[in-house]
Amino acid sequence: MTLDEIKKIKTKTVAYLLPLVTPRNGKITDFKEDEFFPKCNFINAFRYCEEFSELTQHVFVLYKYSPIAGFEAYISRMKKNPCFHSYIDFDKVSVMLIYEIPFECLKTLALFDSGSYSKFRVEDKKKILDFYSATSSDNFGPSGVLYKKDWRRFEIEKQIGMSLPQDAELSSIPSIEEETYFIKYKVDNEQEVI
């Protein structure tokens, strides 16, 4: 599998868990943009990693490796995050940073696993929206899911062609298949390195 294919996997981890492992006032741009990397080398974030299945309260963030010095400086900065757990040099084209979910967010992690997004702690909902520079009143995907907004409900009902129960969550339960970084994702092709 290529890094571009891995990047296209739609994980809910990016939307709901990545914000929980960021420092206070952390933003998505901290992971995706930097003065050295306008587009950055962020590939994706996963809830699970097949190779490290014992790490059950973690987020696995995959980056495309770059041999330039600025990349190492960027990674060094990311390692200073208080939730940082470890750095894995997976193959010749990618690296993974592993972050531990903070203790106070473990209930939210369990709710994420069961697809109960609207039941997340208020502090975690706020941190998620702050991460994306959004508010609960914005017409933004996670806002509609976390706060069960009518516009999100109507969007889903139109898509599926039926009404949802009022107590229904407005996003599906995370798929373990989509949320897992599998060993088979490791890239053997050196030509992907920039």
Coordinates of C-alpha atoms in Angstrom, one line a residue:
M1 CA 0.0 0.0 0.0
T2 CA 1.3 3.5 -0.8
L3 CA 1.4 6.4 1.5
D4 CA -1.2 8.1 -0.7
E5 CA -3.5 5.2 -0.2
I6 CA -2.9 5.2 3.6
K7 CA -3.6 8.9 3.6
K8 CA -7.1 8.3 2.0
I9 CA -8.2 6.0 4.8
K10 CA -11.0 8.0 6.6
T11 CA -10.2 7.4 10.2
K12 CA -12.3 8.9 13.0
T13 CA -9.1 9.1 15.1
V14 CA -8.1 12.2 13.2
A15 CA -11.4 13.9 14.0
Y16 CA -11.9 12.8 17.6
L17 CA -8.8 11.4 19.2
L18 CA -5.9 13.3 17.7
P19 CA -7.1 16.5 19.4
L20 CA -7.0 14.8 22.8
V21 CA -3.3 14.1 22.7
T22 CA -2.3 17.7 21.8
P23 CA -0.9 20.2 24.2
R24 CA -3.2 22.9 25.4
N25 CA -4.2 25.2 22.6
G26 CA -2.9 22.6 20.1
K27 CA -4.2 22.9 16.5
I28 CA -4.5 20.6 13.5
T29 CA -1.9 22.8 11.8
D30 CA 0.6 21.7 14.4
F31 CA 0.4 18.2 12.9
K32 CA -0.1 19.2 9.2
E33 CA 1.8 22.4 8.7
D34 CA 5.1 23.8 9.7
E35 CA 7.5 26.5 8.5
F36 CA 9.6 23.7 7.0
F37 CA 6.7 21.8 5.5
P38 CA 3.9 23.9 4.1
K39 CA 1.9 20.7 3.4
C40 CA 3.8 18.8 6.0
N41 CA 4.3 15.1 5.8
F42 CA 1.3 14.1 7.9
I43 CA -0.2 10.9 6.5
N44 CA -2.9 9.8 9.0
A45 CA -3.7 8.9 12.6
F46 CA -4.9 5.6 13.8
R47 CA -6.6 4.3 17.0
Y48 CA -4.8 0.9 16.8
C49 CA -1.5 -0.5 15.5
E50 CA -1.3 -4.2 14.7
E51 CA 2.4 -4.3 15.6
F52 CA 1.8 -2.7 19.0
S53 CA -1.5 -4.3 19.9
E54 CA -0.7 -4.0 23.6
L55 CA -0.9 -0.2 23.3
T56 CA -4.7 0.2 23.8
Q57 CA -4.9 3.8 25.1
H58 CA -2.8 5.4 22.4
V59 CA -3.0 7.3 19.1
F60 CA -0.6 6.4 16.3
V61 CA 0.4 9.3 14.0
L62 CA 2.0 8.4 10.7
Y63 CA 4.3 10.8 8.8
K64 CA 6.1 10.5 5.5
Y65 CA 9.8 10.5 6.2
S66 CA 12.0 13.3 4.8
P67 CA 15.8 13.2 4.8
I68 CA 16.1 17.0 5.2
A69 CA 17.3 18.4 8.6
G70 CA 14.1 20.4 9.1
F71 CA 12.1 17.2 9.3
E72 CA 14.1 16.0 12.3
A73 CA 13.7 19.4 14.0
Y74 CA 9.9 19.1 13.4
I75 CA 9.8 15.6 14.8
S76 CA 11.9 16.7 17.8
R77 CA 9.3 19.4 18.5
M78 CA 6.5 16.9 18.3
K79 CA 8.3 14.6 20.7
K80 CA 8.1 17.3 23.4
N81 CA 4.3 16.8 23.7
P82 CA 3.6 15.6 27.2
C83 CA 1.5 12.8 25.7
F84 CA 4.4 11.5 23.6
H85 CA 5.1 7.8 24.1
S86 CA 7.5 6.7 21.4
Y87 CA 9.0 7.2 18.0
I88 CA 9.0 4.3 15.5
D89 CA 11.1 4.4 12.3
F90 CA 8.9 1.9 10.4
D91 CA 10.4 1.7 7.0
K92 CA 12.4 3.8 4.6
V93 CA 9.5 6.1 3.8
S94 CA 7.5 6.6 7.0
V95 CA 7.8 7.2 10.8
M96 CA 5.2 6.9 13.5
L97 CA 4.8 9.0 16.6
I98 CA 2.8 7.3 19.3
Y99 CA 0.9 9.3 21.9
E100 CA -0.8 8.1 25.0
I101 CA -4.3 9.3 25.7
P102 CA -4.3 11.4 28.9
F103 CA -5.9 9.6 32.0
E104 CA -8.7 12.2 32.2
C105 CA -9.7 11.4 28.6
L106 CA -10.0 7.6 29.0
K107 CA -13.8 7.7 29.5
T108 CA -14.0 9.6 26.2
L109 CA -11.8 7.0 24.6
A110 CA -14.2 4.3 25.7
L111 CA -17.1 6.3 24.4
F112 CA -15.3 6.8 21.1
D113 CA -14.9 3.0 20.8
S114 CA -18.6 2.5 21.2
G115 CA -19.6 5.4 18.9
S116 CA -21.1 7.5 21.7
Y117 CA -19.7 10.8 20.5
S118 CA -22.4 13.0 22.0
K119 CA -21.5 11.6 25.5
F120 CA -17.9 12.8 25.4
R121 CA -16.8 15.0 28.4
V122 CA -17.6 18.6 27.8
E123 CA -13.9 19.5 28.2
D124 CA -13.0 17.0 25.5
K125 CA -15.7 18.2 23.1
K126 CA -14.3 21.7 23.5
K127 CA -10.7 20.6 23.0
I128 CA -11.7 18.8 19.8
L129 CA -13.5 21.8 18.4
D130 CA -10.7 24.2 19.5
F131 CA -8.2 21.9 17.7
Y132 CA -10.0 22.6 14.4
S133 CA -10.7 26.3 15.3
A134 CA -14.4 25.5 15.3
T135 CA -17.3 26.1 17.7
S136 CA -20.4 24.1 18.6
S137 CA -22.5 26.4 16.4
D138 CA -20.4 25.9 13.3
N139 CA -21.7 23.8 10.4
F140 CA -18.7 21.5 10.8
G141 CA -18.8 17.7 10.9
P142 CA -17.5 17.0 14.4
S143 CA -19.7 19.8 15.8
G144 CA -22.8 18.2 14.3
V145 CA -21.8 14.8 15.7
L146 CA -20.6 15.9 19.2
Y147 CA -23.7 18.1 19.8
K148 CA -26.3 16.2 17.8
K149 CA -27.1 19.1 15.5
D150 CA -30.3 19.1 13.5
W151 CA -28.4 19.9 10.3
R152 CA -26.2 16.8 10.8
R153 CA -29.3 14.6 11.5
F154 CA -31.1 15.9 8.3
E155 CA -27.9 15.3 6.3
I156 CA -27.8 11.6 7.4
E157 CA -31.5 11.1 7.0
K158 CA -31.4 12.4 3.4
Q159 CA -28.4 10.2 2.7
I160 CA -30.0 7.0 4.1
G161 CA -33.6 7.8 3.1
M162 CA -35.2 7.4 6.5
S163 CA -35.7 9.1 9.8
L164 CA -33.3 8.5 12.7
P165 CA -34.5 7.9 16.3
Q166 CA -34.0 11.1 18.4
D167 CA -31.4 9.3 20.6
A168 CA -29.3 8.1 17.7
E169 CA -25.7 9.1 17.5
L170 CA -24.9 11.1 14.3
S171 CA -21.9 9.1 13.2
S172 CA -21.2 5.4 12.9
I173 CA -19.2 3.4 15.4
P174 CA -15.5 3.5 14.4
S175 CA -14.5 0.5 12.3
I176 CA -11.6 -1.4 13.8
E177 CA -10.5 -2.2 10.3
E178 CA -10.2 1.5 9.3
E179 CA -8.8 2.6 12.6
T180 CA -5.9 0.1 12.6
Y181 CA -2.5 0.6 11.1
F182 CA -1.7 -2.9 9.8
I183 CA 1.8 -4.3 9.2
K184 CA 0.9 -4.8 5.5
Y185 CA 0.8 -0.9 5.3
K186 CA 4.6 -0.7 5.6
V187 CA 6.0 0.5 2.4
D188 CA 8.9 -1.3 0.7
N189 CA 9.2 1.1 -2.2
E190 CA 12.1 3.6 -1.5
Q191 CA 11.0 5.8 -4.4
E192 CA 8.3 7.3 -2.2
V193 CA 10.9 9.2 -0.2
I194 CA 11.3 12.8 -1.1

